[in-house]
mmCIF file of C-alpha atoms in Angstrom:
data_model
loop_
_atom_site.group_PDB
_atom_site.id
_atom_site.type_symbol
_atom_site.label_atom_id
_atom_site.label_comp_id
_atom_site.label_asym_id
_atom_site.label_seq_id
_atom_site.Cartn_x
_atom_site.Cartn_y
_atom_site.Cartn_z
ATOM 1 C CA MET A 1 102.923 119.445 119.344
ATOM 2 C CA VAL A 2 100.871 120.530 116.349
ATOM 3 C CA VAL A 3 99.146 117.887 114.250
ATOM 4 C CA THR A 4 99.663 118.777 110.591
ATOM 5 C CA ASN A 5 97.761 117.576 107.540
ATOM 6 C CA SER A 6 100.842 115.712 106.318
ATOM 7 C CA GLU A 7 101.134 113.886 109.673
ATOM 8 C CA LEU A 8 97.454 112.957 109.517
ATOM 9 C CA LEU A 9 97.889 111.733 105.962
ATOM 10 C CA GLU A 10 100.800 109.546 107.066
ATOM 11 C CA LEU A 11 98.724 108.115 109.931
ATOM 12 C CA SER A 12 95.729 107.470 107.723
ATOM 13 C CA ILE A 13 97.906 105.766 105.120
ATOM 14 C CA LYS A 14 99.501 103.695 107.887
ATOM 15 C CA ILE A 15 96.084 102.587 109.168
ATOM 16 C CA GLU A 16 94.716 101.736 105.749
ATOM 17 C CA ARG A 17 97.855 100.059 104.333
ATOM 18 C CA GLU A 18 98.393 97.932 107.421
ATOM 19 C CA GLY A 19 94.749 96.913 107.174
ATOM 20 C CA GLN A 20 95.213 95.958 103.525
ATOM 21 C CA ARG A 21 98.266 93.843 104.340
ATOM 22 C CA PHE A 22 96.646 92.195 107.363
ATOM 23 C CA TYR A 23 93.363 91.289 105.643
ATOM 24 C CA SER A 24 95.162 90.051 102.537
ATOM 25 C CA GLN A 25 97.303 87.711 104.636
ATOM 26 C CA LEU A 26 94.392 86.626 106.831
ATOM 27 C CA ALA A 27 92.370 85.677 103.728
ATOM 28 C CA LYS A 28 95.062 83.099 102.920
ATOM 29 C CA HIS A 29 94.593 81.399 106.309
ATOM 30 C CA VAL A 30 90.833 80.902 106.356
ATOM 31 C CA ASP A 31 89.188 77.862 104.790
ATOM 32 C CA ASP A 32 85.748 79.426 104.376
ATOM 33 C CA GLU A 33 85.545 80.765 100.813
ATOM 34 C CA LYS A 34 82.929 83.414 101.669
ATOM 35 C CA VAL A 35 85.034 84.740 104.555
ATOM 36 C CA GLY A 36 88.047 84.864 102.241
ATOM 37 C CA GLU A 37 86.012 86.858 99.698
ATOM 38 C CA PHE A 38 84.893 89.316 102.387
ATOM 39 C CA LEU A 39 88.474 89.776 103.575
ATOM 40 C CA LYS A 40 89.591 90.471 100.007
ATOM 41 C CA LEU A 41 86.763 92.993 99.693
ATOM 42 C CA MET A 42 88.008 94.667 102.875
ATOM 43 C CA VAL A 43 91.471 94.942 101.291
ATOM 44 C CA LYS A 44 89.867 96.904 98.447
ATOM 45 C CA GLU A 45 87.876 99.067 100.857
ATOM 46 C CA GLU A 46 90.988 99.932 102.862
ATOM 47 C CA ALA A 47 92.699 100.969 99.603
ATOM 48 C CA ALA A 48 89.686 103.122 98.708
ATOM 49 C CA HIS A 49 89.801 104.777 102.151
ATOM 50 C CA GLU A 50 93.455 105.642 101.610
ATOM 51 C CA ILE A 51 92.680 107.309 98.263
ATOM 52 C CA HIS A 52 89.673 109.110 99.738
ATOM 53 C CA PHE A 53 91.665 110.483 102.670
ATOM 54 C CA LYS A 54 94.458 111.681 100.359
ATOM 55 C CA LYS A 55 91.880 113.638 98.347
ATOM 56 C CA LEU A 56 90.406 115.118 101.520
ATOM 57 C CA LEU A 57 93.727 116.495 102.644
ATOM 58 C CA GLU A 58 94.522 118.021 99.253
ATOM 59 C CA THR A 59 92.229 120.902 100.148
ATOM 60 C CA GLU A 60 94.079 123.761 101.763
ATOM 61 C CA CYS A 61 92.138 124.906 104.794
ATOM 62 C CA ASP A 62 92.421 125.639 108.460
ATOM 63 C CA CYS A 63 90.779 122.411 109.522
ATOM 64 C CA GLY A 64 90.704 123.031 113.261
ATOM 65 C CA TRP A 65 92.548 119.918 114.389
ATOM 66 C CA GLU A 66 96.048 121.342 114.507
ATOM 67 C CA ASN A 67 95.988 121.851 118.289
ATOM 68 C CA ASP A 68 93.314 119.349 119.328
ATOM 69 C CA GLU A 69 94.392 117.666 122.575
ATOM 70 C CA ASP A 70 92.310 114.498 122.056
ATOM 71 C CA LEU A 71 93.894 113.980 118.656
ATOM 72 C CA LYS A 72 97.388 114.529 120.063
ATOM 73 C CA ARG A 73 96.691 111.955 122.800
ATOM 74 C CA LEU A 74 95.339 109.413 120.315
ATOM 75 C CA VAL A 75 98.376 109.814 118.065
ATOM 76 C CA LYS A 76 100.764 109.467 120.984
ATOM 77 C CA GLU A 77 99.021 106.411 122.484
ATOM 78 C CA ASN A 78 98.094 104.429 119.384
ATOM 79 C CA PHE A 79 100.362 105.262 116.496
ATOM 80 C CA GLN A 80 103.873 104.762 117.831
ATOM 81 C CA THR A 81 103.839 101.098 116.774
ATOM 82 C CA ASP A 82 102.104 99.037 114.105
ATOM 83 C CA ILE A 83 98.339 99.153 114.299
ATOM 84 C CA PHE A 84 97.964 95.656 112.888
ATOM 85 C CA PRO A 85 100.588 93.202 114.191
ATOM 86 C CA PRO A 86 102.361 90.869 111.754
ATOM 87 C CA LEU A 87 99.881 88.046 111.140
ATOM 88 C CA GLU A 88 102.524 85.337 110.786
ATOM 89 C CA GLU A 89 103.795 86.218 114.257
ATOM 90 C CA ILE A 90 100.346 85.645 115.762
ATOM 91 C CA LEU A 91 99.635 82.431 113.891
ATOM 92 C CA SER A 92 103.036 80.873 114.532
ATOM 93 C CA GLN A 93 102.735 81.298 118.307
ATOM 94 C CA LEU A 94 99.309 79.746 118.801
ATOM 95 C CA PRO A 95 97.298 76.713 117.711
ATOM 96 C CA ARG A 96 95.241 77.397 114.575
ATOM 97 C CA PHE A 97 91.933 78.104 116.361
ATOM 98 C CA GLU A 98 93.473 80.451 118.932
ATOM 99 C CA GLY A 99 95.684 82.085 116.313
ATOM 100 C CA LEU A 100 92.774 82.917 114.033
ATOM 101 C CA GLU A 101 90.688 84.085 116.979
ATOM 102 C CA LYS A 102 93.500 86.373 118.125
ATOM 103 C CA ALA A 103 94.031 87.643 114.564
ATOM 104 C CA PHE A 104 90.368 88.621 114.300
ATOM 105 C CA ASP A 105 90.527 90.223 117.773
ATOM 106 C CA PHE A 106 93.498 92.327 116.644
ATOM 107 C CA ALA A 107 91.610 93.315 113.500
ATOM 108 C CA ILE A 108 88.590 94.411 115.541
ATOM 109 C CA GLU A 109 90.804 96.429 117.889
ATOM 110 C CA ALA A 110 92.613 98.054 114.956
ATOM 111 C CA GLU A 111 89.300 98.970 113.323
ATOM 112 C CA ASN A 112 88.171 100.493 116.634
ATOM 113 C CA VAL A 113 91.351 102.607 116.691
ATOM 114 C CA ALA A 114 90.565 103.747 113.139
ATOM 115 C CA VAL A 115 87.006 104.639 114.202
ATOM 116 C CA GLU A 116 88.361 106.677 117.117
ATOM 117 C CA PHE A 117 90.928 108.363 114.850
ATOM 118 C CA TYR A 118 88.277 109.503 112.369
ATOM 119 C CA ARG A 119 85.811 110.402 115.155
ATOM 120 C CA ILE A 120 88.283 112.688 116.913
ATOM 121 C CA LEU A 121 89.446 114.126 113.601
ATOM 122 C CA GLY A 122 85.864 114.885 112.587
ATOM 123 C CA LYS A 123 85.039 116.357 115.980
ATOM 124 C CA ALA A 124 88.020 118.712 115.764
ATOM 125 C CA CYS A 125 87.435 119.665 112.119
ATOM 126 C CA THR A 126 85.860 123.063 111.499
ATOM 127 C CA ASN A 127 85.415 122.679 107.722
ATOM 128 C CA PHE A 128 81.863 121.391 107.090
ATOM 129 C CA GLU A 129 82.575 119.533 103.826
ATOM 130 C CA LEU A 130 85.709 117.910 105.208
ATOM 131 C CA LYS A 131 83.903 117.027 108.450
ATOM 132 C CA THR A 132 81.141 115.307 106.455
ATOM 133 C CA ASN A 133 83.650 113.235 104.474
ATOM 134 C CA ILE A 134 85.521 112.244 107.632
ATOM 135 C CA LEU A 135 82.209 111.156 109.166
ATOM 136 C CA LEU A 136 81.684 108.856 106.172
ATOM 137 C CA LEU A 137 85.122 107.309 106.757
ATOM 138 C CA GLU A 138 84.283 106.845 110.444
ATOM 139 C CA LYS A 139 81.022 105.090 109.546
ATOM 140 C CA ALA A 140 82.840 102.830 107.068
ATOM 141 C CA GLU A 141 85.328 101.826 109.775
ATOM 142 C CA MET A 142 82.449 101.163 112.194
ATOM 143 C CA GLU A 143 80.944 98.873 109.576
ATOM 144 C CA HIS A 144 84.310 97.104 109.284
ATOM 145 C CA CYS A 145 84.179 96.401 113.038
ATOM 146 C CA LYS A 146 80.808 94.697 112.614
ATOM 147 C CA VAL A 147 81.898 92.750 109.536
ATOM 148 C CA VAL A 148 85.120 91.517 111.151
ATOM 149 C CA GLY A 149 83.156 90.419 114.230
ATOM 150 C CA THR A 150 80.743 88.462 112.043
ATOM 151 C CA LEU A 151 83.584 86.899 110.038
ATOM 152 C CA LYS A 152 85.359 85.917 113.254
ATOM 153 C CA LYS A 153 82.249 84.172 114.537
ATOM 154 C CA ARG A 154 81.764 82.294 111.267
ATOM 155 C CA VAL A 155 85.400 81.153 111.022
ATOM 156 C CA LEU A 156 85.544 79.994 114.640
ATOM 157 C CA GLU A 157 82.219 78.137 114.363
ATOM 158 C CA ASN A 158 83.563 76.278 111.325
ATOM 159 C CA LEU A 159 86.749 75.323 113.193
ATOM 160 C CA SER A 160 85.045 73.959 116.302
#
């Protein structure tokens, strides 16, 4: 299995678009206005990541990741299903507190998968400029993990 730029673009778009959808829906279910604003901001950031990654892969180069075993494993293990589960499915199965907690847990896990995706991609990349840009995406996703954790704590404190 060779990992092509077009496959990576599809995966990146999948990560970012599912994040946009998930955060947009989650914003509708939180009562805290500030948390809702942050979630809407994250929707915009996910859209910006998608555009950024598309531009990165427009450059024709031998990037070094085509035969990377760690990347192949990550793709096989994490990208065969949706990264973010349907929010309505989570919320309909659990009481409000548990549903929101689980939704934020899924978001944190999905952001961690995105971090790992960009980390492995950057590690395998041999093009310095591309590697630098991928590192910036990885750092942005790491920041999302922290933000989602903080938002989760705030929402759950307000519900209890």
